[in-house]
Amino acid sequence: MDSNHPKAADVIAEETKASRKVQDDRPWVPLGRSQRNLLLAATAVCSACGLAVELLLGTLASYLVGNQALAYGVAVGGFLAAMGIGSYLSRFLVTEGDRSQQQEQLLRHFMQVELAIAPLSAFLPLGLFAIFVVDGPLWIGLSLVTLILGTLAGIEIPLLTRIFEQDDGVKDAIAGVLALDYAGALVGSLAFPVILLPWLGLFPSAAIIGAFPALMVVILAQNFPSLRSWRIWGLAISLILIGFAPLAIPLSNTLENNLYDAPIIARVRSPYQRIVLTRWRQDVRLFLDGDLQLSTIDEYRYHEALVHPAMSATPNPKRVLLLGAGDGMAAREVLKWPQVERLLLIDLDPEVVNLSRRHPFLKRVNQESLDNPRLEVRIADAFLAAPALDEQFDVIIADFPDPDRAILAKLYAEGFYRRLLPRLASDGVLVTQASSSFFAPRVMACIVATLESVGLSVHPYTVQVPSFGPWGFVLASREAIHPETWMLPVETRFLTQPLLAHLFDLPADIQFSDVEVNRLSRPAIVTYQTHNRWDGFEL
C-alpha cells in the first residue's frame, strides 16, 4: 500500500497541472459594456469622495485652530502627497495567472481598499475632533489622518487603470480613467460646500461620504459574478455608516460640551461657522467657531466704546451703516440716539441674526434691536455689498471678527477701505474694532496705517473689557477730531462725559512700531494677529 503513494501523488500532480493548463487556455472574455461603465463610475466616485474628504479635513482643522491657510495647506497638501505614496505602493499589489485571473484579483484589491476607506472616512474626522477636545497633538493627528486616507485614495486610480489595461491597453485606460477622475473631483469640490456641509454638518457628512465607497462595492460585486460574496461586506458597512450619520450629531455635541466652561443652551451649524451659546447663571456667552464673541456680563463696555465715540464725533448722525454685529448689541447702542433715522446692518451669516432675534436671552440683552423699525437687515458679504451701496452714511461702524484668516483680513484691507470711502459723508466718521491693543498691538497699528493710506485722519483708542482685556478701536475721519467738545446725550453704563474726552489718551505701554499696510494682495494683518506680544514684538 505504501508503494502506491508515490503513484497517487504523481496522478494528483498531473491532474492539477492539467487543470491549470485548462484555466490558462480559457478564452479571454472582455469587460461588458455595463461593467466598463460601472468601473468608470467608480473612478468618479473615488475622486469625488477623496476631494470631499480633503475639504472636510481642511474645514475641520480651520474651525479648530483658526489658521485657515495652514489648515488647508496641511490637509490638502498632505492628502495629495499621501496619494503619491499610495500610487507608488500600488505597484506591489502583484497579480498572477491569465488576464481573467489578474483582473479578478485587481478588482478584489480595489474592493478591499474601498471597504477600508469607507469607515475611516467616517470616523477619523471625529477622532481628530476628539484629539482637539482633550487638548492633544492636533497637527500630528491631522497629519496622520491625511496620510492614512491619502495613501488609500492614491491606490484607487492605479488599480482601476490596471483593470482597464487588461481590456483596452494603456492609452484608452489612462484617457477614460483620468477623464472621470477630473469630473469626479469637480463634483466632490462642489457637493461638500454647497450640499453636504450646510445641510448635514461636518460629521454626518463624513459618514455619508464614507458610505459611497461601500455602496460602490455592492454595485460592482453585483455585476461581477465571481465577486458577489463581497456584496455582504459592502452592504453592511454602508448601512452602518448611513445609520451612524444622525448619531454623529449628538456624539460630536457631547464632545463639544467639554470645550466650554458653562452648559450649552444653543448651537447652530451655519454654512460659515459654528455658533454656540452658553449660560452660567447670569452670564450668557456667544462663541463663533470656539472663539468668544461676547459675554453679557461686560459686553456693554465693548459696544458702548465701539459706537458712541463715533456717534458723538458726528454733527448729525442720521444715517448709520453697521457692518457685522449680527448679535444686535451694537445696533442697540446706535438706536439710543434719537437723531438716527436709518440704520442699515449688513451681516454675512443669517443664522447669527436669527439666533439673536429669537433666543430669549439675546433678545433681552440686545433689547430686540433687530426688530426696530428704524433698522434694516441685509444678509450679504459686507466686502461686496457695502461699497456697492448707492447712498452715503454719517457713521460707518465695522464690527468684524478678528483678522486671523485671510478671508477675514480682506475686511481690514486698504482696497476695502478705499472702496468704502465714497459711502462715508464728507463730515462722517468710520470706526472699526482693532483686536487686543495689548496682546496684538501690531494688528491695531496695521489698521491705523491702512486707514491712513487712504487719506483719513486716524485716532486709535483702547478700553478695558474684562472678558477680553485691553481692547482696541480705531476711529477715522476726513478731518481732525476734538473729543473735548463731544457730548454724550444718551444713557450708558460704562462711558461717561469725562472718559469720552480722554478716551484717545493711550497708555504708555500701548505704542505702535512700524507695520505694513494690509492689502488684498498681501494680508499682513494675519501675521500680526497670529503672533502676539508674548512672541517678542517690540513696542
Coordinates of C-alpha atoms in Angstrom, one line a residue:
M1 CA 0.0 0.0 0.0
D2 CA 2.9 2.4 0.8
S3 CA 4.3 1.7 -2.6
N4 CA 1.2 3.2 -4.2
H5 CA 1.5 6.6 -2.5
P6 CA 4.1 8.0 -5.0
K7 CA 2.0 6.9 -7.9
A8 CA -1.1 8.6 -6.3
A9 CA 0.9 11.8 -5.7
D10 CA 2.0 11.8 -9.4
V11 CA -1.6 11.4 -10.5
I12 CA -2.7 14.3 -8.4
A13 CA 0.1 16.5 -9.6
E14 CA -0.7 15.6 -13.2
E15 CA -4.4 16.4 -12.7
T16 CA -3.6 19.8 -11.1
K17 CA -1.2 20.6 -13.9
A18 CA -3.9 19.7 -16.5
S19 CA -6.5 21.8 -14.6
R20 CA -4.2 24.8 -14.6
K21 CA -3.5 24.4 -18.3
V22 CA -7.2 24.3 -19.0
Q23 CA -7.6 27.5 -17.0
D24 CA -4.7 29.2 -18.7
D25 CA -6.2 28.2 -22.1
R26 CA -9.6 29.7 -21.3
P27 CA -10.7 32.2 -23.9
W28 CA -10.3 35.9 -22.8
V29 CA -13.7 37.5 -22.1
P30 CA -13.5 41.3 -22.3
L31 CA -15.4 43.5 -19.9
G32 CA -19.1 44.0 -20.8
R33 CA -20.3 47.5 -21.5
S34 CA -22.2 47.8 -18.2
Q35 CA -19.1 46.6 -16.3
R36 CA -16.9 49.2 -18.1
N37 CA -19.3 51.9 -17.3
L38 CA -19.5 50.9 -13.7
L39 CA -15.7 51.0 -13.3
L40 CA -15.6 54.4 -14.9
A41 CA -18.4 55.5 -12.5
A42 CA -16.3 54.1 -9.6
T43 CA -13.4 56.3 -10.8
A44 CA -15.7 59.3 -10.5
V45 CA -16.9 58.2 -7.1
C46 CA -13.4 57.7 -5.8
S47 CA -12.3 61.1 -6.9
A48 CA -15.4 62.9 -5.6
C49 CA -15.1 61.3 -2.2
G50 CA -11.4 61.9 -2.0
L51 CA -11.8 65.6 -2.8
A52 CA -14.7 65.9 -0.4
V53 CA -12.7 64.4 2.4
E54 CA -9.8 66.8 1.7
L55 CA -12.2 69.7 2.0
L56 CA -13.8 68.3 5.1
L57 CA -10.4 67.8 6.9
G58 CA -9.3 71.3 5.9
T59 CA -12.6 72.8 7.1
L60 CA -12.5 70.9 10.4
A61 CA -8.9 71.9 11.0
S62 CA -9.5 75.6 10.2
Y63 CA -12.5 75.6 12.6
L64 CA -10.4 74.2 15.4
V65 CA -7.2 76.2 15.0
G66 CA -8.3 79.3 13.2
N67 CA -5.4 79.4 10.8
Q68 CA -7.3 78.6 7.6
A69 CA -4.4 78.8 5.2
L70 CA -2.2 76.5 7.2
A71 CA -5.1 74.1 8.0
Y72 CA -5.9 73.7 4.3
G73 CA -2.3 73.5 3.4
V74 CA -1.7 70.6 5.7
A75 CA -5.0 68.9 4.9
V76 CA -4.9 69.2 1.1
G77 CA -1.1 69.2 0.6
G78 CA -0.7 66.2 3.0
F79 CA -3.5 64.3 1.3
L80 CA -2.1 64.8 -2.2
A81 CA 1.4 63.8 -1.0
A82 CA 0.0 60.7 0.6
M83 CA -1.8 59.9 -2.6
G84 CA 1.6 59.8 -4.3
I85 CA 2.7 57.3 -1.7
G86 CA -0.4 55.2 -2.3
S87 CA 0.2 55.3 -6.1
Y88 CA 3.7 54.0 -5.6
L89 CA 2.6 51.3 -3.2
S90 CA 0.0 50.1 -5.6
R91 CA 2.8 48.6 -7.8
F92 CA 3.4 46.0 -5.1
L93 CA -0.1 44.6 -5.4
V94 CA 1.1 41.7 -7.5
T95 CA -1.3 39.6 -9.6
E96 CA -0.8 36.2 -11.1
G97 CA -2.5 34.0 -13.7
D98 CA -4.1 34.8 -17.0
R99 CA -5.8 38.1 -17.8
S100 CA -9.1 37.0 -16.3
Q101 CA -7.5 36.0 -13.1
Q102 CA -5.4 39.2 -12.8
Q103 CA -8.4 41.3 -13.5
E104 CA -10.4 39.5 -10.8
Q105 CA -7.5 39.9 -8.3
L106 CA -7.2 43.6 -9.1
L107 CA -11.0 44.0 -8.6
R108 CA -10.7 42.3 -5.3
H109 CA -7.8 44.6 -4.2
F110 CA -9.9 47.6 -5.2
M111 CA -12.9 46.5 -3.2
Q112 CA -10.6 45.9 -0.2
V113 CA -9.3 49.4 -0.4
E114 CA -12.9 50.8 -0.7
L115 CA -14.0 48.9 2.3
A116 CA -11.1 50.3 4.3
I117 CA -11.7 53.9 3.1
A118 CA -15.4 53.8 3.9
P119 CA -15.3 53.6 7.8
L120 CA -12.0 55.5 8.0
S121 CA -13.5 58.5 6.2
A122 CA -16.4 58.5 8.6
F123 CA -14.6 58.0 11.9
L124 CA -11.2 59.6 11.6
P125 CA -12.5 63.2 11.4
L126 CA -14.5 62.6 14.6
G127 CA -11.3 61.2 16.2
L128 CA -9.5 64.3 15.1
F129 CA -12.1 66.4 16.9
A130 CA -11.7 64.3 20.0
I131 CA -8.0 65.0 20.0
F132 CA -8.7 68.7 19.9
V133 CA -11.2 68.4 22.8
V134 CA -8.7 66.7 25.0
D135 CA -6.0 69.2 24.0
G136 CA -4.0 66.6 22.2
P137 CA -1.5 67.0 19.4
L138 CA -3.9 68.2 16.7
W139 CA -1.4 68.9 14.0
I140 CA 0.1 65.4 14.4
G141 CA -3.4 63.9 14.3
L142 CA -4.3 65.8 11.2
S143 CA -1.0 64.7 9.5
L144 CA -1.7 61.1 10.4
V145 CA -5.3 61.2 9.2
T146 CA -4.3 62.8 5.8
L147 CA -1.5 60.2 5.5
I148 CA -3.9 57.2 6.1
L149 CA -6.7 58.4 3.9
G150 CA -4.5 59.9 1.2
T151 CA -2.4 56.7 0.9
L152 CA -5.6 54.6 0.4
A153 CA -7.0 57.1 -2.0
G154 CA -3.8 57.0 -4.0
I155 CA -4.1 53.3 -4.6
E156 CA -7.6 53.5 -6.1
I157 CA -6.9 55.1 -9.5
P158 CA -3.8 53.0 -10.3
L159 CA -5.8 49.8 -9.6
L160 CA -8.7 50.9 -11.9
T161 CA -6.2 51.8 -14.6
R162 CA -4.6 48.3 -14.4
I163 CA -8.1 46.7 -14.6
F164 CA -8.8 48.6 -17.8
E165 CA -5.3 47.8 -19.2
Q166 CA -6.3 44.2 -19.2
D167 CA -9.1 45.1 -21.6
D168 CA -8.1 48.2 -23.6
G169 CA -4.4 48.9 -23.3
V170 CA -2.6 51.8 -21.7
K171 CA -3.8 54.6 -23.9
D172 CA -7.5 54.1 -23.6
A173 CA -7.2 53.2 -19.9
I174 CA -5.5 56.4 -18.9
A175 CA -7.8 58.5 -21.1
G176 CA -11.0 57.1 -19.7
V177 CA -10.0 56.9 -16.0
L178 CA -8.4 60.4 -15.9
A179 CA -11.4 62.0 -17.6
L180 CA -13.8 60.6 -14.9
D181 CA -11.2 61.3 -12.2
Y182 CA -11.3 65.0 -13.0
A183 CA -15.1 65.1 -13.4
G184 CA -15.5 63.4 -10.0
A185 CA -13.2 65.9 -8.4
L186 CA -15.4 68.7 -9.7
V187 CA -18.5 67.0 -8.2
G188 CA -16.8 66.5 -4.8
S189 CA -15.5 70.0 -4.7
L190 CA -19.0 71.4 -5.2
A191 CA -21.0 68.9 -3.3
F192 CA -19.2 69.3 0.0
P193 CA -19.6 73.1 0.4
V194 CA -22.9 73.5 -1.3
I195 CA -24.9 70.4 -0.2
L196 CA -23.2 68.3 2.5
L197 CA -21.8 70.9 4.9
P198 CA -24.8 73.3 5.0
W199 CA -27.4 70.6 5.1
L200 CA -25.8 67.9 7.2
G201 CA -22.8 69.4 9.1
L202 CA -19.3 68.1 9.3
F203 CA -19.5 64.7 11.0
P204 CA -22.7 63.5 9.4
S205 CA -21.2 64.5 6.0
A206 CA -18.1 62.4 6.8
A207 CA -20.4 59.4 7.4
I208 CA -22.3 59.9 4.2
I209 CA -19.0 60.4 2.2
G210 CA -17.7 57.1 3.7
A211 CA -20.9 55.3 2.7
F212 CA -20.4 55.9 -1.0
P213 CA -17.3 53.7 -1.5
A214 CA -19.0 50.8 0.4
L215 CA -22.1 51.2 -1.8
M216 CA -19.9 51.1 -4.9
V217 CA -18.5 47.8 -3.7
V218 CA -22.1 46.5 -3.5
I219 CA -22.8 47.6 -7.1
L220 CA -19.6 46.3 -8.5
A221 CA -19.9 42.9 -6.8
Q222 CA -23.4 42.5 -8.2
N223 CA -22.1 42.9 -11.7
F224 CA -19.0 40.7 -11.4
P225 CA -20.3 37.2 -10.7
S226 CA -17.1 35.8 -9.3
L227 CA -17.0 38.6 -6.6
R228 CA -20.6 38.6 -5.5
S229 CA -19.7 37.5 -2.0
W230 CA -18.3 41.0 -1.4
R231 CA -21.8 42.4 -1.5
I232 CA -22.4 41.4 2.1
W233 CA -19.4 43.4 3.3
G234 CA -20.3 46.5 1.2
L235 CA -23.9 46.5 2.2
A236 CA -23.2 46.0 5.9
I237 CA -20.6 48.8 6.1
S238 CA -22.7 51.2 4.0
L239 CA -25.8 50.6 6.2
I240 CA -23.7 51.1 9.4
L241 CA -22.4 54.4 8.1
I242 CA -25.7 55.7 6.9
G243 CA -27.2 54.8 10.3
F244 CA -24.3 56.4 12.1
A245 CA -24.8 59.8 10.3
P246 CA -27.6 61.1 12.5
L247 CA -25.8 59.7 15.6
A248 CA -22.7 61.7 14.8
I249 CA -24.5 64.9 15.8
P250 CA -25.2 64.1 19.4
L251 CA -21.8 62.3 19.7
S252 CA -20.0 65.4 18.4
N253 CA -22.1 67.6 20.6
T254 CA -21.1 65.6 23.7
L255 CA -17.5 66.1 22.8
E256 CA -18.0 69.8 22.1
N257 CA -19.6 70.3 25.5
N258 CA -16.2 69.7 27.1
L259 CA -14.8 72.7 25.3
Y260 CA -16.8 75.2 27.3
D261 CA -16.9 76.1 31.0
A262 CA -20.7 76.5 31.0
P263 CA -23.6 74.5 29.8
I264 CA -24.5 75.0 26.1
I265 CA -28.0 76.4 25.7
A266 CA -28.0 76.7 21.9
R267 CA -25.8 75.6 19.0
V268 CA -26.3 76.2 15.3
R269 CA -24.2 75.0 12.3
S270 CA -24.3 77.6 9.6
P271 CA -22.5 77.4 6.2
Y272 CA -19.9 79.8 7.6
Q273 CA -19.3 78.9 11.2
R274 CA -20.3 77.0 14.3
I275 CA -22.4 79.2 16.6
V276 CA -22.6 78.2 20.3
L277 CA -24.4 80.0 23.2
T278 CA -23.6 79.1 26.8
R279 CA -25.0 80.2 30.1
W280 CA -23.7 80.1 33.6
R281 CA -26.0 81.9 36.0
Q282 CA -26.4 85.4 34.5
D283 CA -23.5 85.2 32.1
V284 CA -24.6 84.2 28.6
R285 CA -21.7 83.9 26.1
L286 CA -21.7 83.7 22.3
F287 CA -19.0 81.7 20.6
L288 CA -18.2 81.5 16.9
D289 CA -16.0 78.6 15.9
G290 CA -15.0 78.3 19.5
D291 CA -13.9 82.0 19.8
L292 CA -15.7 84.1 22.4
Q293 CA -17.6 87.0 20.8
L294 CA -19.4 88.5 23.8
S295 CA -20.3 87.9 27.4
T296 CA -23.5 89.5 28.7
I297 CA -21.6 90.4 31.9
D298 CA -19.5 93.1 30.2
E299 CA -20.5 93.3 26.5
Y300 CA -21.9 96.8 27.1
R301 CA -18.3 98.1 27.7
Y302 CA -17.2 96.9 24.3
H303 CA -20.3 98.1 22.4
E304 CA -20.5 101.5 24.0
A305 CA -16.9 102.0 23.2
L306 CA -17.4 100.9 19.6
V307 CA -20.5 103.0 18.9
H308 CA -20.7 106.2 21.0
P309 CA -17.4 107.9 20.2
A310 CA -18.2 107.8 16.5
M311 CA -21.7 108.9 17.1
S312 CA -20.5 111.8 19.3
A313 CA -18.0 112.9 16.7
T314 CA -20.6 113.3 14.0
P315 CA -22.5 116.6 13.9
N316 CA -25.8 114.9 13.0
P317 CA -25.8 111.1 12.8
K318 CA -29.0 110.5 10.9
R319 CA -27.8 107.6 8.7
V320 CA -25.7 104.8 10.1
L321 CA -24.1 101.8 8.4
L322 CA -23.3 98.8 10.7
L323 CA -21.1 96.1 9.2
G324 CA -21.2 92.7 11.0
A325 CA -22.7 92.9 14.5
G326 CA -25.5 90.4 13.7
D327 CA -26.0 89.9 17.5
G328 CA -27.8 93.2 17.7
M329 CA -25.7 94.7 20.6
A330 CA -24.1 97.5 18.6
A331 CA -27.5 98.2 16.9
R332 CA -28.9 98.6 20.4
E333 CA -26.4 101.3 21.2
V334 CA -26.9 103.1 17.8
L335 CA -30.7 103.2 18.3
K336 CA -30.3 105.0 21.6
W337 CA -29.6 108.1 19.5
P338 CA -32.9 109.8 18.6
Q339 CA -31.3 111.5 15.6
V340 CA -30.9 108.2 13.8
E341 CA -33.4 107.9 11.0
R342 CA -31.9 104.9 9.2
L343 CA -29.7 102.1 10.4
L344 CA -28.6 99.6 7.8
L345 CA -27.0 96.4 9.2
I346 CA -25.1 94.1 6.8
D347 CA -24.1 90.7 8.1
L348 CA -22.9 87.6 6.3
D349 CA -24.5 84.9 8.4
P350 CA -28.3 84.8 8.7
E351 CA -28.1 82.2 11.5
V352 CA -26.4 84.7 13.8
V353 CA -29.1 87.2 13.1
N354 CA -31.9 84.7 13.5
L355 CA -30.5 83.4 16.8
S356 CA -30.2 87.0 18.1
R357 CA -33.7 87.8 17.1
R358 CA -35.3 84.7 18.6
H359 CA -33.3 83.5 21.6
P360 CA -34.9 85.0 24.7
F361 CA -31.5 85.7 26.4
L362 CA -30.1 87.5 23.5
K363 CA -33.4 89.4 22.8
R364 CA -33.4 90.7 26.3
V365 CA -29.8 91.9 26.2
N366 CA -30.0 93.5 22.7
Q367 CA -33.4 94.9 23.7
E368 CA -34.9 93.5 20.5
S369 CA -33.0 96.0 18.4
L370 CA -33.0 93.8 15.3
D371 CA -36.8 94.3 15.1
N372 CA -36.7 98.1 15.5
P373 CA -38.5 99.8 12.6
R374 CA -35.5 102.1 12.0
L375 CA -33.3 99.1 11.3
E376 CA -32.9 97.3 8.0
V377 CA -31.0 94.0 8.0
R378 CA -29.4 92.7 4.8
I379 CA -27.8 89.3 4.6
A380 CA -24.7 89.8 2.4
D381 CA -21.0 89.9 2.3
A382 CA -20.1 93.3 3.5
F383 CA -16.9 93.3 1.5
L384 CA -19.0 93.3 -1.7
A385 CA -22.3 94.8 -0.6
A386 CA -21.2 97.9 1.4
P387 CA -19.1 99.5 -1.4
A388 CA -21.9 98.8 -3.9
L389 CA -24.5 100.9 -1.9
D390 CA -25.8 104.0 -3.6
E391 CA -26.1 106.2 -0.5
Q392 CA -23.8 107.9 2.0
F393 CA -23.7 107.5 5.7
D394 CA -22.8 109.8 8.6
V395 CA -21.4 107.0 10.6
I396 CA -19.9 103.6 9.4
I397 CA -19.3 101.1 12.2
A398 CA -17.3 97.9 11.4
D399 CA -17.7 95.1 13.9
F400 CA -15.9 92.3 12.2
P401 CA -14.2 89.2 13.8
D402 CA -10.5 89.4 14.4
P403 CA -8.4 89.1 11.2
D404 CA -6.9 85.7 12.0
R405 CA -7.6 84.3 8.5
A406 CA -7.1 85.7 5.0
I407 CA -10.8 85.6 4.3
L408 CA -11.3 88.0 7.2
A409 CA -8.2 90.1 6.5
K410 CA -9.9 91.5 3.4
L411 CA -12.3 93.3 5.7
Y412 CA -9.4 95.3 7.1
A413 CA -7.6 95.8 3.7
E414 CA -6.6 99.0 2.0
G415 CA -8.7 98.0 -1.0
F416 CA -11.8 97.6 1.0
Y417 CA -11.4 100.9 2.9
R418 CA -10.7 102.8 -0.4
R419 CA -13.9 101.3 -2.0
L420 CA -15.9 102.0 1.2
L421 CA -14.8 105.7 1.4
P422 CA -17.4 107.1 -1.1
R423 CA -20.1 105.7 1.2
L424 CA -18.9 108.0 4.0
A425 CA -20.3 111.5 4.2
S426 CA -17.9 114.4 3.9
D427 CA -18.1 115.1 7.7
G428 CA -18.7 111.4 8.5
V429 CA -16.8 109.1 10.8
L430 CA -15.7 105.5 10.4
V431 CA -14.8 103.2 13.3
T432 CA -13.6 99.6 13.5
Q433 CA -12.7 97.2 16.2
A434 CA -9.0 96.5 16.2
S435 CA -8.3 93.4 18.3
S436 CA -6.4 93.4 21.6
S437 CA -4.3 96.5 22.0
F438 CA -2.1 94.8 24.5
F439 CA -1.6 91.2 23.2
A440 CA -1.8 92.0 19.4
P441 CA -0.6 95.7 19.2
R442 CA 0.6 95.3 15.6
V443 CA -2.9 94.5 14.5
M444 CA -4.1 97.8 15.8
A445 CA -1.0 99.5 14.3
C446 CA -1.7 97.9 10.9
I447 CA -5.3 99.1 10.9
V448 CA -4.1 102.6 11.7
A449 CA -1.5 102.5 8.9
T450 CA -4.0 101.1 6.4
L451 CA -6.7 103.7 7.1
E452 CA -4.0 106.4 6.9
S453 CA -3.0 105.1 3.5
V454 CA -6.5 106.0 2.1
G455 CA -6.2 109.6 3.3
L456 CA -8.1 109.5 6.6
S457 CA -7.2 111.2 9.9
V458 CA -6.9 108.3 12.3
H459 CA -7.4 108.1 16.0
P460 CA -6.8 104.8 17.9
Y461 CA -8.1 104.2 21.4
T462 CA -8.5 101.4 23.9
V463 CA -10.8 100.3 26.7
Q464 CA -10.8 97.6 29.3
V465 CA -13.3 94.7 28.6
P466 CA -12.9 92.1 31.4
S467 CA -13.7 89.2 29.1
F468 CA -11.0 90.2 26.6
G469 CA -8.6 92.5 28.4
P470 CA -7.5 95.8 26.9
W471 CA -9.3 96.1 23.6
G472 CA -8.5 98.4 20.7
F473 CA -10.6 100.5 18.3
V474 CA -9.7 102.9 15.5
L475 CA -11.8 105.9 14.6
A476 CA -11.1 107.6 11.2
S477 CA -12.4 110.8 9.6
R478 CA -11.6 113.2 6.8
E479 CA -10.9 116.0 9.3
A480 CA -9.3 116.1 12.7
I481 CA -11.5 115.4 15.7
H482 CA -11.9 117.2 19.0
P483 CA -13.1 114.9 21.7
E484 CA -13.2 117.6 24.4
T485 CA -16.1 119.1 22.5
W486 CA -18.2 116.0 22.3
M487 CA -21.4 115.4 24.1
L488 CA -22.8 112.1 25.3
P489 CA -26.6 112.7 25.4
V490 CA -27.6 109.0 25.7
E491 CA -27.8 106.7 28.7
T492 CA -24.7 104.5 29.1
R493 CA -23.4 102.0 31.7
F494 CA -19.7 102.5 31.1
L495 CA -18.8 105.6 29.1
T496 CA -19.0 109.0 30.8
Q497 CA -18.5 112.5 29.5
P498 CA -15.1 112.9 31.2
L499 CA -14.0 109.4 30.0
L500 CA -15.1 110.2 26.5
A501 CA -12.9 113.3 26.4
H502 CA -9.8 111.3 27.4
L503 CA -10.6 108.1 25.5
F504 CA -7.8 108.7 23.0
D505 CA -5.1 109.1 25.6
L506 CA -3.2 105.8 25.1
P507 CA -1.3 104.2 28.0
A508 CA 2.5 104.4 27.8
D509 CA 2.8 100.6 27.1
I510 CA 0.4 100.8 24.1
Q511 CA 2.6 102.2 21.4
F512 CA 3.0 101.2 17.7
S513 CA 6.0 100.2 15.8
D514 CA 6.4 100.2 12.0
V515 CA 4.0 97.8 10.2
E516 CA 2.9 97.1 6.7
V517 CA -0.3 98.4 5.1
N518 CA -2.8 95.5 4.9
R519 CA -3.5 94.8 1.3
L520 CA -5.7 92.3 -0.5
S521 CA -2.7 91.0 -2.3
R522 CA -0.7 90.8 0.9
P523 CA -2.8 90.2 4.1
A524 CA 0.0 91.2 6.5
I525 CA -2.5 91.7 9.3
V526 CA -3.0 87.9 9.6
T527 CA 0.6 87.5 10.7
Y528 CA 0.2 90.3 13.2
Q529 CA -2.9 88.7 14.6
T530 CA -1.5 85.2 15.0
H531 CA 1.8 86.5 16.6
N532 CA 1.1 88.4 19.8
R533 CA 3.1 90.4 22.2
W534 CA 4.4 87.4 24.0
D535 CA 6.1 86.2 20.8
G536 CA 8.6 89.1 21.1
F537 CA 7.0 92.1 19.4
E538 CA 8.9 95.3 20.1
L539 CA 6.6 98.1 21.1

